[in-house]
XYZ file of C-alpha atoms in Angstrom:
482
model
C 89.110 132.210 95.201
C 90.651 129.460 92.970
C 94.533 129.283 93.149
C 95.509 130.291 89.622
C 99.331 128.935 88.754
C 101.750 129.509 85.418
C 104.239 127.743 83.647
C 107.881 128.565 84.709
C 109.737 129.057 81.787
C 113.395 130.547 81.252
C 113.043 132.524 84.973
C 109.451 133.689 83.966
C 105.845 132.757 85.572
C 104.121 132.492 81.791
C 100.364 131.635 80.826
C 100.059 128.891 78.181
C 100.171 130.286 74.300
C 96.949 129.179 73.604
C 95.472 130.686 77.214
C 94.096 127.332 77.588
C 93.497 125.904 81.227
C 92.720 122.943 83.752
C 91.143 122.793 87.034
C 92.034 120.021 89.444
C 89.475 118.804 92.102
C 89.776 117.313 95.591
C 89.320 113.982 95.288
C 87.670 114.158 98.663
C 84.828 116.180 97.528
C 84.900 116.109 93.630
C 82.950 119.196 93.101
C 85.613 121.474 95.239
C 87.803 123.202 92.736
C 91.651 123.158 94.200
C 93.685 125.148 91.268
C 93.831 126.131 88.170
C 96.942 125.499 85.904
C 97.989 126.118 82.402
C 96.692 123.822 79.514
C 100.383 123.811 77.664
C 101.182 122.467 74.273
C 104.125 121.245 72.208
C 105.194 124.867 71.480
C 105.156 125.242 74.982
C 107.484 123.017 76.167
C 109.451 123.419 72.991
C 110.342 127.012 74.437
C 111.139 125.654 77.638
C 113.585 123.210 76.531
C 115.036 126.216 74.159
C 115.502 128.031 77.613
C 117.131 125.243 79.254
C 120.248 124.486 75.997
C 120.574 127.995 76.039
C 121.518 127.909 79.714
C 123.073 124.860 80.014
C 126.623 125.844 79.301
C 126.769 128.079 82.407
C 125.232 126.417 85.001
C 127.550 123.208 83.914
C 130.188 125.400 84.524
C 129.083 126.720 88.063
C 130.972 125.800 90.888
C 129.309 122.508 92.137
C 128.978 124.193 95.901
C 127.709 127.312 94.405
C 124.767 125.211 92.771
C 124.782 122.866 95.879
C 124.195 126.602 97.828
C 120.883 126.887 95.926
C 119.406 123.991 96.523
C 119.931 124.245 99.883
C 118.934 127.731 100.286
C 115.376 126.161 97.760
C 114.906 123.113 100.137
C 115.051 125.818 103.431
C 112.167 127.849 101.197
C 109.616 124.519 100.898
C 110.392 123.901 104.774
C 109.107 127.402 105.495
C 105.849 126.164 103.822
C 105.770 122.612 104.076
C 102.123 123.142 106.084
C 100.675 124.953 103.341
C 102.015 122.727 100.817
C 100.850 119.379 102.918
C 97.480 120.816 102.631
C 97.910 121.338 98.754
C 99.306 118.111 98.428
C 96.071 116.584 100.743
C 93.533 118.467 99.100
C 94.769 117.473 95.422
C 96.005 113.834 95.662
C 93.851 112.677 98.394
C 96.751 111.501 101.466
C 96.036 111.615 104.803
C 97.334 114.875 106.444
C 100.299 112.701 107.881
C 101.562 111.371 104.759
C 101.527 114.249 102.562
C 103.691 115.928 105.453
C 106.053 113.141 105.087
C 106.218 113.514 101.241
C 107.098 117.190 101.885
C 109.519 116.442 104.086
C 111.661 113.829 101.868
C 111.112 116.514 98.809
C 112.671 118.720 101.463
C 115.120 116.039 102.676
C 116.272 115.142 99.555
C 117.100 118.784 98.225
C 119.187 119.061 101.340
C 120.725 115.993 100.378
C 121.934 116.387 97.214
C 122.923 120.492 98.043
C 125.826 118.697 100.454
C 126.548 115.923 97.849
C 127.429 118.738 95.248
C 130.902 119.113 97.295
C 131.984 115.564 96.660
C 131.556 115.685 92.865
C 134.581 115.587 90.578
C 135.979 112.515 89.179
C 138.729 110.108 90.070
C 142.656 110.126 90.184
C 144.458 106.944 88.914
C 147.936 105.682 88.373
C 149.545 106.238 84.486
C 151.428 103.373 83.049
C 154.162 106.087 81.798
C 156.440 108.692 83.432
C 155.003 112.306 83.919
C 151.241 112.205 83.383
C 148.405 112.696 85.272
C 145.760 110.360 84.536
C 142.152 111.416 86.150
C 138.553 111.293 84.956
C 135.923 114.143 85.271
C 132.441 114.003 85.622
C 130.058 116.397 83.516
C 126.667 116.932 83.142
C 124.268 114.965 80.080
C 123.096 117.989 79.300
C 119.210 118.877 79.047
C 116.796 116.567 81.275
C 113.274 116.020 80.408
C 111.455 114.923 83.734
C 107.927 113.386 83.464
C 106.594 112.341 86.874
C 103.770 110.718 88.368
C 100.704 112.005 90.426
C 100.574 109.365 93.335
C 103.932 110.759 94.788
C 103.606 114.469 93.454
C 106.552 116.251 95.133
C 108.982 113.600 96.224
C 108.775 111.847 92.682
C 109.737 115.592 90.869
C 112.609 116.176 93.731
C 114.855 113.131 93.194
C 114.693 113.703 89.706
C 115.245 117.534 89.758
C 117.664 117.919 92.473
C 120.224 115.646 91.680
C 119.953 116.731 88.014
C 120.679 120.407 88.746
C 123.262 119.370 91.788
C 125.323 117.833 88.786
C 125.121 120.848 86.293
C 121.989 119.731 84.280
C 119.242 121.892 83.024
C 115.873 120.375 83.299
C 112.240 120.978 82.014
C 109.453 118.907 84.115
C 106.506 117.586 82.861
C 104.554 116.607 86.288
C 101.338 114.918 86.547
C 97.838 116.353 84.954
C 96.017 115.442 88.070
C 98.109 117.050 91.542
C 100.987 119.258 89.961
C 100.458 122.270 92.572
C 102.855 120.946 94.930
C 105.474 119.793 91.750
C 105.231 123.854 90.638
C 106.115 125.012 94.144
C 109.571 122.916 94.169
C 110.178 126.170 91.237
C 109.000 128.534 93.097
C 111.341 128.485 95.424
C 113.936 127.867 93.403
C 113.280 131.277 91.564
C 113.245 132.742 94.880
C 116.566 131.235 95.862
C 117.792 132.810 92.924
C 118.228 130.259 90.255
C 119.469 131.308 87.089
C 116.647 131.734 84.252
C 116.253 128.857 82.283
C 118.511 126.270 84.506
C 114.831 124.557 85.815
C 111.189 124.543 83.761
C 107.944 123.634 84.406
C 105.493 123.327 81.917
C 101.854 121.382 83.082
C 99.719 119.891 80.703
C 99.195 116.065 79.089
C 101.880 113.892 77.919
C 100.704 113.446 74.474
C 101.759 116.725 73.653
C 104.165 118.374 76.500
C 105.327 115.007 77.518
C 106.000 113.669 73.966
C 108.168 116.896 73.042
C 110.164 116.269 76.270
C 111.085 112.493 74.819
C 111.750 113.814 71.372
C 112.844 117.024 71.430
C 116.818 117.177 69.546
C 118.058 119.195 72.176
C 116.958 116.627 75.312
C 119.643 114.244 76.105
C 118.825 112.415 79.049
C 114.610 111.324 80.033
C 113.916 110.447 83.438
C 110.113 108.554 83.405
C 108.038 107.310 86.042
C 104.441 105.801 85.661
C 102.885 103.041 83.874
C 104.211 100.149 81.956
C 102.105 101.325 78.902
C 103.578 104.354 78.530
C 106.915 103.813 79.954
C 108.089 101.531 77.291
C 106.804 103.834 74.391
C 108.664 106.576 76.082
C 112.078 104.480 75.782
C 111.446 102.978 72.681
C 111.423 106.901 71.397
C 114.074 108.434 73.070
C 116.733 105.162 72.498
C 115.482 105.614 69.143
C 117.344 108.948 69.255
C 119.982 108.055 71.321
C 118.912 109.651 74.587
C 120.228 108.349 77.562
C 116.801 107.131 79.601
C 115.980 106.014 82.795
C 112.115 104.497 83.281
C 110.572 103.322 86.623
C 107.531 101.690 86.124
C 104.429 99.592 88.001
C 104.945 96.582 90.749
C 103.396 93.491 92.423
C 104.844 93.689 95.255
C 105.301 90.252 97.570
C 105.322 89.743 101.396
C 106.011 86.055 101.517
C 105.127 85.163 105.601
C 107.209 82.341 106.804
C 105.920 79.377 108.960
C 108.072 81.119 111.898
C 107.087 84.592 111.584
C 104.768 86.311 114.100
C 101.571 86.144 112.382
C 100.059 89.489 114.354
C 103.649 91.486 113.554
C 103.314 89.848 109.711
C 99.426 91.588 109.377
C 100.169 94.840 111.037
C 103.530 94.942 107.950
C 101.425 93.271 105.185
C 98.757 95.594 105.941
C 100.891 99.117 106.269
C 102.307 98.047 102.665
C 98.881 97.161 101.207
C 96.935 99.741 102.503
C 99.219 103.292 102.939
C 98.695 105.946 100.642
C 95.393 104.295 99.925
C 97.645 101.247 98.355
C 98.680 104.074 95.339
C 102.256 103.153 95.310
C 104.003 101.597 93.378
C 105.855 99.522 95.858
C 102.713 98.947 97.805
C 102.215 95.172 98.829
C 99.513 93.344 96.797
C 100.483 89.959 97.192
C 100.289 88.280 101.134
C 102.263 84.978 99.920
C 101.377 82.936 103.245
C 102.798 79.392 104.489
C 99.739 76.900 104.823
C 100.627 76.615 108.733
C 100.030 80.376 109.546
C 97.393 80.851 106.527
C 93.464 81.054 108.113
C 95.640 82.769 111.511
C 96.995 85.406 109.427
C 94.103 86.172 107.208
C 92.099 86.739 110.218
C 94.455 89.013 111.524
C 95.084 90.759 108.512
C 91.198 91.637 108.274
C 90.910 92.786 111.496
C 94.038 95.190 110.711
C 92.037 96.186 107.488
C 88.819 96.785 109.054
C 90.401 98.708 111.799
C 91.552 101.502 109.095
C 88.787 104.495 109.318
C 88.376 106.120 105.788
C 87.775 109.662 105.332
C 88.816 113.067 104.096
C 92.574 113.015 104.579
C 92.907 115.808 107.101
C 91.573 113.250 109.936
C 91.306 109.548 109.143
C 93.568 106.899 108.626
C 93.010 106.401 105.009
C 92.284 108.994 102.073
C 90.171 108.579 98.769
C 91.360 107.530 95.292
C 92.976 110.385 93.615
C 90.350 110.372 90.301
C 86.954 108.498 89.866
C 88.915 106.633 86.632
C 91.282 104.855 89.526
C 88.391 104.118 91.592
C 86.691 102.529 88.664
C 89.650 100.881 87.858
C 89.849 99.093 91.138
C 86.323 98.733 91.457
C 86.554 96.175 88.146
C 89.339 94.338 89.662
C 87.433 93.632 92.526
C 84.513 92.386 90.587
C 87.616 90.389 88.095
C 88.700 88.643 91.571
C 85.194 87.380 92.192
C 84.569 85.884 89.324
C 88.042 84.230 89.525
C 86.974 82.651 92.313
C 88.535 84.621 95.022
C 87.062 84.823 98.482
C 86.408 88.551 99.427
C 86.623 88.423 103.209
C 86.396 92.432 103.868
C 85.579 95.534 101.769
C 84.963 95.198 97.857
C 83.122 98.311 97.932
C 82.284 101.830 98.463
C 81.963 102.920 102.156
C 78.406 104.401 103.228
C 77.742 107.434 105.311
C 77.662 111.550 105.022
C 81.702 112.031 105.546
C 81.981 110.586 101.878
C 79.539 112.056 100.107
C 80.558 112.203 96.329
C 84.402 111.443 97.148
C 86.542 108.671 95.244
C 86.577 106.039 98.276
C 87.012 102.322 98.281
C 86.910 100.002 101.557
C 90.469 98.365 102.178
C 90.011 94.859 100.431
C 91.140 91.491 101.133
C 90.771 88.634 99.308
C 91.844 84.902 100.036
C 91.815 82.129 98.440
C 93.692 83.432 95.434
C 95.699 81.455 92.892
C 98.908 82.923 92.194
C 97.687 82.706 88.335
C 94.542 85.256 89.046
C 94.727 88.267 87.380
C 94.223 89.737 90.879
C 97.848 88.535 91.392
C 99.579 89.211 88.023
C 98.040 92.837 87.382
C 98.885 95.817 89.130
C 95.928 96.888 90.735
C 96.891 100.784 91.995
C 94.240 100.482 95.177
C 93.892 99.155 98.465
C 93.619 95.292 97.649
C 95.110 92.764 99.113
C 95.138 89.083 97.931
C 95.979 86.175 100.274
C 98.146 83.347 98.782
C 98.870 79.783 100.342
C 101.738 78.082 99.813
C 102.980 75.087 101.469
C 106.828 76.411 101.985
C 109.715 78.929 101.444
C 110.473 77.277 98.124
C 106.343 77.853 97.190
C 106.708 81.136 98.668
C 109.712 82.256 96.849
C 108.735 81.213 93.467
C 105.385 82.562 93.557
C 107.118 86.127 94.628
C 108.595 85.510 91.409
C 106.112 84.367 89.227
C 104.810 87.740 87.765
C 106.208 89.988 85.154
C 107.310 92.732 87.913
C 110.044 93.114 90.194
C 110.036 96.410 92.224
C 109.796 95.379 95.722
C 109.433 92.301 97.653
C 109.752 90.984 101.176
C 109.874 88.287 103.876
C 108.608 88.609 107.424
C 110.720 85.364 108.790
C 112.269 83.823 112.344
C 114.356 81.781 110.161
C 117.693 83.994 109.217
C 118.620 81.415 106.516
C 115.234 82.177 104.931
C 115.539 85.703 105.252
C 119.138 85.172 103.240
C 117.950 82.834 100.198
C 114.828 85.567 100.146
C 117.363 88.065 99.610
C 119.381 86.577 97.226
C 117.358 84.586 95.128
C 114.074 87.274 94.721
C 113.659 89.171 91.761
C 113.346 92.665 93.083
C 115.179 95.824 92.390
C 114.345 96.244 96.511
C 113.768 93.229 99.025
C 113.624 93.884 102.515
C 113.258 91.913 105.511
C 110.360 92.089 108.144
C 109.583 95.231 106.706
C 106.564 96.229 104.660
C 107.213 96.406 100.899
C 106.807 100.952 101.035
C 109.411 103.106 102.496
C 112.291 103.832 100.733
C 115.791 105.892 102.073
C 116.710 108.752 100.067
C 120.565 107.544 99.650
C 120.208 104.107 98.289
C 119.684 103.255 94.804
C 115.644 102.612 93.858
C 114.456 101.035 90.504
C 113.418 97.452 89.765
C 113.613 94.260 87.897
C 112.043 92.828 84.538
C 108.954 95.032 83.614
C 109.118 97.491 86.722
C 112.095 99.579 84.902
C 114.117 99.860 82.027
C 116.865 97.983 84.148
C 118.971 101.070 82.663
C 119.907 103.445 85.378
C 118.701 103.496 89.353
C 117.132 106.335 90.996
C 118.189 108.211 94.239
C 121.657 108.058 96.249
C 124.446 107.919 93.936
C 122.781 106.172 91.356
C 120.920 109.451 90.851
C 124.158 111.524 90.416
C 124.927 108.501 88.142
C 122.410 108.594 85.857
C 122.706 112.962 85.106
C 126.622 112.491 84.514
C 128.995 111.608 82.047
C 132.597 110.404 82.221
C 135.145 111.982 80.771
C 139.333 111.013 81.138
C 141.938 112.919 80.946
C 145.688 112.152 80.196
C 147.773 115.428 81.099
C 151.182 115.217 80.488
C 152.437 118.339 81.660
């Protein structure tokens, strides 16, 4: 029997007003039927952001422990069931087995996270000019939150939003993705069951032209938090600056490994590949660009096929790599692939649909490389959202570095180099909201800021850490004179 799941709405599990539903399918084997979920409207969401002003005056006045205690008591809830919910998360989105575990677990991490950062909020005590007066600052909440978040990372992407939000006295109403919300909708089920007051947190599924677009202009949101593509990203800031709305948007990436003339060139394929080809290369920090030294080039292109060719495809519950999460993103990569041949790019491995009765009707793609690629190839400007790789040859660092930088992103970027000078120019001088070194461009800690340069984020406010408590407060100071 289908899985049949509600809107949450002001501490109630509601259908839709229209009664209007969704399926979503397992990307695996299209014709499976995961869940059914509610088909919401405007009028929808517009109650659920009702719910949330109406209760946003007490839970901003909670204790900060006492809401830290709930999250806490919420994150111990989703570790009870992070099997059942890896398997959700699998069967919807397409990851391997052992990377929808992992999402859990951060979702899970990060709720535990900010439940002990909740003791540590307050403000800051400085010195007054004058004689008897305090002078201090205090930080309080924006107010109402309107979350819209992605489907490639469908429970970790909702959980840095929502639990720092809450952890700071926000109320919130979540849009999550059309395509895998199941595992988004549990983060509210358990926190109704830890006892969250009604209306605090909201979920309402449905598309963004109607749910999503009252969450950006709704009078009584103050602060949007936005992650997907460019496209949309920069309509939804243009609307809610245009009401004064405090937004933060984290958009797409072309993410750079630039491989040095002294790096290991088997060590630079194995991280070049992991960053390409994880999560089926749906991420937006995933490396598309191999930016390769002319010395190490037909060595590491060699090697980096054989570490793509070694990845076995399959429904994510036993292979190495997963499907595409829709036939639309398949198709979408598919083209690309074809675009890159007619460029003029070399396809040394994949380009196509894998053969055989494990796939049967599911959304797969081969991992793809490509050399031979001109940094000016829309195979190397465009985010691509799949598992393709293109190969780059430069002559030296200063090559490498300004092709990393020759694109309109700047998410994430890295360096796999012997040469620690290198590695510190790479650092510096890259424009990347996140640059690592002889690491793979993926993989990102819970406590550190995350958001990007140029057309990768609104360059507002970062994600994550601090940066997320940041972001859902607002200063205020205080001169007492008593």
């Amino acid at each position: 029997m289908t899985e049949r799941y509600q809107n949450y709405v002001n501490g109630e599990w509601i259908d839709t007003r229209t009664n209007e539903t969704f399926e979503t399918t397992d990307p695996a084997t299209p014709a499976e039927v995961v869940a059914e979920y509610q088909l919401s409207d405007g009028s929808d969401a517009e109650a659920a952001v009702e719910a949330a002003a109406t209760a946003q005056d007490e839970w901003g006045q909670t204790p900060a422990p006492e809401r830290g205690a709930l999250l806490r008591e919420a994150g111990s809830i989703l570790a009870d069931r992070k099997e059942e919910l890896t398997e959700l998360l699998t069967r919807e989105e397409g990851k391997t087995h052992a990377e929808a575990g992992g999402e859990v677990q951060r979702a899970i991490d990060i709720f535990y996270y900010y439940a002990e950062k909740t003791r540590d909020l307050g403000g800051t005590v400085k010195s007054a000019s004058g004689p008897r007066t305090n002078l201090y600052t205090v930080d309080e909440p924006v107010g109402v939150a309107g979350l819209i978040t992605p489907w490639n990372y469908p429970i970790a992407i909702p959980a840095w939003k929502l639990a720092p939000a809450l952890a700071t006295g926000n109320t919130v109403v979540l849009k999550p993705a059309k395509v895998a919300p199941g595992v988004a909708v549990a983060l509210f089920e358990a926190l109704d069951e830890a006892g969250l007051p009604d209306g605090v947190a909201n979920v309402v599924t449905g598309p963004g032209s109607t749910v999503g677009n009252t969450l950006v202009t709704h009078e009584d949101v103050d602060a949007v938090s936005f992650t997907g593509s460019g496209e949309v990203g920069h309509m939804v800031y243009d609307q809610a600056t245009d009401d004064g709305k405090r937004v933060q948007t984290e958009l797409g990436g072309k993410n750079p490994t630039v491989v040095s003339d002294s790096a290991d060139v088997e060590d630079a394929a194995e991280i070049v590949a992991n960053g390409a080809f994880g999560v089926t290369g749906q991420a937006c920090t995933a490396c598309s660009r191999a930016i390769v030294h002319t010395d190490l080039y037909d060595e590491f292109v060699d090697a980096v096929v054989a570490q793509a060719e070694s990845i076995e495809i399959g429904p994510g519950d036993e292979y190495d790599m997963g499907p595409q999460v829709t036939e639309s993103e398949l198709e979408g990569t598919l083209d690309y692939i074809e675009v890159a041949e007619r460029e003029g790019a070399t396809l040394e491995t994949g380009g196509g649909q894998p053969e055989g009765d494990r796939f049967g009707d599911g959304y797969y793609v081969e991992p793809t490389v490509f050399s031979g690629v001109d940094n000016d190839f829309r195979i190397a400007q465009e985010e691509v959202f799949g598992p393709v790789l293109a190969v780059i040859e430069v002559e030296d660092f200063e090559a490498g570095l300004a092709a990393a930088n020759d694109v309109q992103y700047g998410l994430s970027a890295s360096i796999v180099t012997d040469d620690h000078t290198e590695a510190e120019r790479f650092v510096r001088e890259v424009e990347a909201g996140v640059a690592k070194v002889n690491a793979k461009t993926t993989g990102l800690e819970l406590h550190v800021p995350f958001g990007g340069f140029k057309q990768s984020s609104s360059e507002t406010w970062r994600e994550q850490g601090d940066a997320g408590i940041d972001f859902y407060t607002i200063e205020k100071t205080v001169y007492d004179g008593f």
